[in-house]
CSV table of C-alpha atoms in Angstrom, one decimal:
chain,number,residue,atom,x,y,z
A,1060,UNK,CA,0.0,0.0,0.0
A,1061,UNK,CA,1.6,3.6,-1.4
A,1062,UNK,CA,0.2,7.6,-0.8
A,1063,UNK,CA,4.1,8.0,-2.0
A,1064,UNK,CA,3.6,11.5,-0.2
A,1065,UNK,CA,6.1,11.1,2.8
A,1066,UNK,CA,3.4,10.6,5.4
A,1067,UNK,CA,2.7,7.4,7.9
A,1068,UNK,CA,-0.8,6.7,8.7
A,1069,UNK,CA,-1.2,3.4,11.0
A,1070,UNK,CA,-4.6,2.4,12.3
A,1071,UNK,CA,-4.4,1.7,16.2
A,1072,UNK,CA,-7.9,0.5,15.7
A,1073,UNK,CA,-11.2,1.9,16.5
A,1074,UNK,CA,-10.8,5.3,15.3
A,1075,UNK,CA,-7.4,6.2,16.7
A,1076,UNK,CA,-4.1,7.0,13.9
A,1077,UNK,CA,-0.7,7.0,14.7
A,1078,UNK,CA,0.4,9.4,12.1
A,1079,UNK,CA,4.3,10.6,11.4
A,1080,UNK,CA,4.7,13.9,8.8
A,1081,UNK,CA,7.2,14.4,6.4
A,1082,UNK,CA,9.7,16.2,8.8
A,1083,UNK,CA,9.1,13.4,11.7
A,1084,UNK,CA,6.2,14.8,14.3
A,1085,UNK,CA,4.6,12.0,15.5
A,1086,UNK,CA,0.7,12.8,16.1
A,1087,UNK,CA,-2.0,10.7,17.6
A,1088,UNK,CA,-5.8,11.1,16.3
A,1089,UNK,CA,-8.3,10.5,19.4
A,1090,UNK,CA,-5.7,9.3,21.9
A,1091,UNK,CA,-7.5,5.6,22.8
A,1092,UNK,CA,-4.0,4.1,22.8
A,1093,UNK,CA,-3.1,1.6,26.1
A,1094,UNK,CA,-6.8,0.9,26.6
A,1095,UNK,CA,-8.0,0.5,23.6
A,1096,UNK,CA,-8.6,-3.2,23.3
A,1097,UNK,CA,-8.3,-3.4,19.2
A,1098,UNK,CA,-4.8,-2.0,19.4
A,1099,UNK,CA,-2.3,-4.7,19.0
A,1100,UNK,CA,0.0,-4.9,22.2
A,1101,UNK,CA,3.6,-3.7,20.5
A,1102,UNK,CA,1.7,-0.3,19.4
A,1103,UNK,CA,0.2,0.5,22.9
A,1104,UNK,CA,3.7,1.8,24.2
A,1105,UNK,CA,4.0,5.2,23.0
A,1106,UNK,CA,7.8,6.1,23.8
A,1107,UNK,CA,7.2,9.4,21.5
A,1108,UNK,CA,4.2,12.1,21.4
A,1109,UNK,CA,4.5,15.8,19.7
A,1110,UNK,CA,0.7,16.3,18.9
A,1111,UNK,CA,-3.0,14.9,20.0
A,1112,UNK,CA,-5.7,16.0,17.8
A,1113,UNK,CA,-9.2,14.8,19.3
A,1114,UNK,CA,-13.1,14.8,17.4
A,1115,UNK,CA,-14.7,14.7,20.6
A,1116,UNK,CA,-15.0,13.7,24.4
A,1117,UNK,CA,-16.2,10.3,24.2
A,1118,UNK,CA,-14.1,7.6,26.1
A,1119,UNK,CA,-13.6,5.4,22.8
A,1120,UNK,CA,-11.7,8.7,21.5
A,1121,UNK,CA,-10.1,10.4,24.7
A,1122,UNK,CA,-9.8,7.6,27.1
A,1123,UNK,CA,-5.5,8.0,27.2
A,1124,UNK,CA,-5.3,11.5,26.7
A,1125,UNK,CA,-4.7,12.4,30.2
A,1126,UNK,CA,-2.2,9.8,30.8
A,1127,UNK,CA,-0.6,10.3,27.5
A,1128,UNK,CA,-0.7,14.7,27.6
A,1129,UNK,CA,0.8,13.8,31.3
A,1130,UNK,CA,3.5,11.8,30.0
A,1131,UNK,CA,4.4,13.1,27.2
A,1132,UNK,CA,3.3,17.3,27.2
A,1133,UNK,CA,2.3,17.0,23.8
A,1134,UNK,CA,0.4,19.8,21.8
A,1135,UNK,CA,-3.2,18.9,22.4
A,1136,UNK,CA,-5.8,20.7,19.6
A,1137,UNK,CA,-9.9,20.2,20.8
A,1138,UNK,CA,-13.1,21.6,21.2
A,1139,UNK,CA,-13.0,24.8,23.3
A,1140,UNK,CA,-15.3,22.5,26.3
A,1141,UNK,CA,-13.0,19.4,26.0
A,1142,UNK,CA,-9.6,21.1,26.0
A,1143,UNK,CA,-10.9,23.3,29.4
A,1144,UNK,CA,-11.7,19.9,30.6
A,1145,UNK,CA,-8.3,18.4,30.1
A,1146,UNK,CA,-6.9,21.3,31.6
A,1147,UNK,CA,-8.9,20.8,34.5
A,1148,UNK,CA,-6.6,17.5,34.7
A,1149,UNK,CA,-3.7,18.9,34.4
A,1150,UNK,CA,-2.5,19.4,30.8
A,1151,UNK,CA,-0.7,22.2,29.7
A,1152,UNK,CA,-0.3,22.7,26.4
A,1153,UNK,CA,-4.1,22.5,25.1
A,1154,UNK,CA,-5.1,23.9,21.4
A,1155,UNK,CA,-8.9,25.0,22.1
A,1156,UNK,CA,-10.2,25.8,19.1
A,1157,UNK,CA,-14.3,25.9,17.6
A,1158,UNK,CA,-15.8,24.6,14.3
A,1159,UNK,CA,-14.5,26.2,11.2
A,1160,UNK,CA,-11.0,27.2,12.5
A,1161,UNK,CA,-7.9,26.4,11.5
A,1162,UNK,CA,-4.8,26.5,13.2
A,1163,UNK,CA,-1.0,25.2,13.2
A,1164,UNK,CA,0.1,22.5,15.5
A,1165,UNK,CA,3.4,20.5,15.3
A,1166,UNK,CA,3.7,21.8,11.7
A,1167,UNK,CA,0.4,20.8,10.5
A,1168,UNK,CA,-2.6,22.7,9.4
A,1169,UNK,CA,-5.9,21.9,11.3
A,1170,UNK,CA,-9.1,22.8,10.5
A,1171,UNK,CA,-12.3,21.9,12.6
A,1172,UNK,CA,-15.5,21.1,10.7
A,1173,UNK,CA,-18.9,19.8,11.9
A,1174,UNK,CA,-20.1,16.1,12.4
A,1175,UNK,CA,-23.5,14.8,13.2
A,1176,UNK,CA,-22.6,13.0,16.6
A,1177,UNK,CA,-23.1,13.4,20.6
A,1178,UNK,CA,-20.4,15.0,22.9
A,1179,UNK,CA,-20.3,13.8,26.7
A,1180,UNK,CA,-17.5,13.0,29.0
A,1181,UNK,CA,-17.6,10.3,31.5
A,1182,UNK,CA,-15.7,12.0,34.1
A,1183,UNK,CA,-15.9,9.5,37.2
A,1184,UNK,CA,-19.8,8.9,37.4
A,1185,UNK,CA,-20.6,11.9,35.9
A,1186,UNK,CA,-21.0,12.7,32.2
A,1187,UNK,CA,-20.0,16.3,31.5
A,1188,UNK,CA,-20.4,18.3,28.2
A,1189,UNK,CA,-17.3,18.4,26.1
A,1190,UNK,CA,-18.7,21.1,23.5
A,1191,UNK,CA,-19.9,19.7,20.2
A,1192,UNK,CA,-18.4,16.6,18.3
A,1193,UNK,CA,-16.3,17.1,15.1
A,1194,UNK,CA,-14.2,16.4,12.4
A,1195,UNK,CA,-10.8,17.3,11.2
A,1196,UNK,CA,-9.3,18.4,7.7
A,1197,UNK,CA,-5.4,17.9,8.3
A,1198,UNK,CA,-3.3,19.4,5.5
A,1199,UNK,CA,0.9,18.8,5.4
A,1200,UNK,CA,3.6,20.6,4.6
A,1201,UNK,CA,3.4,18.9,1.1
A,1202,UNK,CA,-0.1,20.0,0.4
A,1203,UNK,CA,-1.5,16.3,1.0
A,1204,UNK,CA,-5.2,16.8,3.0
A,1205,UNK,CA,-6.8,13.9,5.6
A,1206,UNK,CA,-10.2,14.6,6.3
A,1207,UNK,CA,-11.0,12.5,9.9
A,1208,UNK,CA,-14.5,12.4,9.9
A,1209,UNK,CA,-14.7,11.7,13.5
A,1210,UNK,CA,-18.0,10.0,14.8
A,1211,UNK,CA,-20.6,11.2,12.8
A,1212,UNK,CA,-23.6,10.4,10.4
A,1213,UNK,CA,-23.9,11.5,6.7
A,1214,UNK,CA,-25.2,15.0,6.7
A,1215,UNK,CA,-25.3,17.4,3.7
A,1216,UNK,CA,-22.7,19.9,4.0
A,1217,UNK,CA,-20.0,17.3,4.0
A,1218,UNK,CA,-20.4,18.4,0.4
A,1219,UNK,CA,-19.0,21.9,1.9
A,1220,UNK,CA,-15.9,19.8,3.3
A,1221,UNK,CA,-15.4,18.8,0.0
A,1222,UNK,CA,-15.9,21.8,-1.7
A,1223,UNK,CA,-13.7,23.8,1.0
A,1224,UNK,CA,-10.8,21.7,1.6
A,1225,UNK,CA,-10.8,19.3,-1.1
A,1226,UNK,CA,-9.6,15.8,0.9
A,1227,UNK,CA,-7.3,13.9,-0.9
A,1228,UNK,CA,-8.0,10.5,1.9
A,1229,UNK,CA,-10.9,10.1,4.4
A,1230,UNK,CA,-11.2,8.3,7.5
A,1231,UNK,CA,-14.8,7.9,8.0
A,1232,UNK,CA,-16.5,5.1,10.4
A,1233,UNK,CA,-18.9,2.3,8.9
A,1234,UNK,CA,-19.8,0.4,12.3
A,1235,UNK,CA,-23.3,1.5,12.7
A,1236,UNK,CA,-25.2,2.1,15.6
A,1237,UNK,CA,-22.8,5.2,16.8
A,1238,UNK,CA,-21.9,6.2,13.6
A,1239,UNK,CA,-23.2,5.9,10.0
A,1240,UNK,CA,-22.9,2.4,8.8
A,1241,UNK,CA,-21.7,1.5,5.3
A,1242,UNK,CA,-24.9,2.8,3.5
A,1243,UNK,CA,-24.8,6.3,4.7
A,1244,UNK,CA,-21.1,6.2,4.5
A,1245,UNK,CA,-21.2,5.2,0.8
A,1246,UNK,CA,-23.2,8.8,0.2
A,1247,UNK,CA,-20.8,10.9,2.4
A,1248,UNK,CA,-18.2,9.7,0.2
A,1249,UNK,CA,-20.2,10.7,-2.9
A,1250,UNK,CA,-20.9,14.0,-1.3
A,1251,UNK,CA,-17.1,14.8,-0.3
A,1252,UNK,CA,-15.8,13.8,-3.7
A,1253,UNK,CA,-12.8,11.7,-2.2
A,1254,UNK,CA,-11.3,9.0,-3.6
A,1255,UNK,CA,-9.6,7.1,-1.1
A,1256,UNK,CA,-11.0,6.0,1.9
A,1257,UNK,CA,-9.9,4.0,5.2
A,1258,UNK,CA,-12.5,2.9,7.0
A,1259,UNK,CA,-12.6,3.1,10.4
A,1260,UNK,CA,-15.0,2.6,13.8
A,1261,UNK,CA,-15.9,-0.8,13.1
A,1262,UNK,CA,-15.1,-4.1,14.6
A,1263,UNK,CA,-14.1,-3.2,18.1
A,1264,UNK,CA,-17.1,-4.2,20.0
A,1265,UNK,CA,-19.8,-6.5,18.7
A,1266,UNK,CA,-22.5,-4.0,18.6
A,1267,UNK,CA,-20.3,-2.3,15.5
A,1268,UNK,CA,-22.0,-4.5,12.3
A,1269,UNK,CA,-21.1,-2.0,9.7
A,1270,UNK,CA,-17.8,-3.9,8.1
A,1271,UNK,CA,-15.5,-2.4,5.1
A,1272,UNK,CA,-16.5,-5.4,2.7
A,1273,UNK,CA,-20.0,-3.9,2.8
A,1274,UNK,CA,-19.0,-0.4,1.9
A,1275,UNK,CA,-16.5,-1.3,-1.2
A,1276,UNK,CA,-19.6,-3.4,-2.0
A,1277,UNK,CA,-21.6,-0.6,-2.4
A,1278,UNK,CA,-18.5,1.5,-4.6
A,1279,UNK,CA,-17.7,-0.9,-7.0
A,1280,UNK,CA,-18.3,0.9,-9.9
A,1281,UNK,CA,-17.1,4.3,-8.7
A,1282,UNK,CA,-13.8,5.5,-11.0
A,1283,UNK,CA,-10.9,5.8,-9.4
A,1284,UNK,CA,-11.8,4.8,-5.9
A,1285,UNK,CA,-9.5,3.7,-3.6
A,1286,UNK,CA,-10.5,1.9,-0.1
A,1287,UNK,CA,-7.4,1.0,2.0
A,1288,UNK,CA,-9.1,-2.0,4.5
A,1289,UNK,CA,-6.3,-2.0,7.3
A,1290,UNK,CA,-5.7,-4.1,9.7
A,1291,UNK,CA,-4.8,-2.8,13.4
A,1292,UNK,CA,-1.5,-2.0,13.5
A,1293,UNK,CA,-0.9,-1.9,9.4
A,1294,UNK,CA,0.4,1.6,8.1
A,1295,UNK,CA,-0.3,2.9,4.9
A,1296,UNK,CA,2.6,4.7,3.6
């Protein structure tokens, strides 16, 4: 599997990346690392962390970015509500931002855009609001665009995403149930114009039925579509 753009992507499972740039920053996509029980064991040690970019405050997205920001003092970019929250547990170096911003972070651009999804934190017994859910257009120094959907369903204006920033590869769930499931991601693809996909959110628990082979099903006749079906642990490079 090729991009043949200078940038790592490996699936930790669920919905979390592992992604190194072109000049070497390592960045993590909703930090469910150590406890995340579809990330293979070798990958669940991370000895190196310059940037945490999190879609929203569920526990399947944030559960090791206390531990990790602790550990490690990465940059952490979220929702204005989420990123008070984990300063409330002691990281530093929070990024709060608000749909349809953009900012730099460990030599990446970030932009926030909307997703059609729920935004609570279980904080002890307690579920507190972490702002809204969202996605993330992440453009490199080499022009090349990821478009992490976060947890969402299809909604219209992910033709504005496409329109706007143009994706070159989207990581959009097709589990079902919490997300859209390999239907409604089928039309979100038509809708952003992309033509490589990963997808993601699927698989990890057994109330996830939404599985890749449905979705390429659904594509076969699209031109020039690519879908990268990754394993945990499995880089696309």
């Amino acid at each position: 599997m090729a991009l043949d753009n200078g940038i790592e992507l490996t699936w930790l499972g669920h919905s979390t990346f592992k992604v190194k740039t072109p000049e070497g920053k390592i960045l993590v996509i909703d930090p469910w690392v150590m406890n995340n029980p579809a990330c293979p064991e070798p990958l669940r040690r991370v000895d190196r962390l310059d940037a945490m970019l999190i879609s929203h405050g569920h526990f399947d997205h944030i559960g090791d970015a206390v531990e990790l920001g602790l550990a490690h003092q990465p940059e952490t970019l979220a929702i204005f509500e989420t990123a008070h929250w984990l300063e409330k547990k002691g990281l530093t170096n929070t990024r709060p931002m608000n749909k349809g911003g953009t900012q730099e972070i460990a030599g990446v651009r970030v932009t926030m855009v909307h997703a059609d999804h729920s935004c609570g934190i279980l904080d002890g017994d307690q579920i507190v609001y972490g702002g809204e859910a969202c996605g993330l257009v992440i453009e490199f120094s080499n022009g090349f665009k990821i478009y992490h959907a976060g947890d969402t369903n299809v909604f219209g204006d992910m033709r504005l995403i496409g329109q706007l920033y143009q994706p070159d590869l989207a990581l959009l769930p097709v589990g079902g149930l919490y997300t859209m499931s390999p239907k409604e991601t089928a039309l979100a693809i038509e809708f952003l114009g992309v033509k490589q996909v990963v997808p993601m959110h699927h698989g990890t628990f057994p109330g996830l039925p939404g599985k890749p082979d449905e979705l390429r099903a659904m594509l076969t006749h699209t031109a020039g579509y690519t879908q990268y079906d990754l394993a945990p642990g499995e880089t696309l490079m």
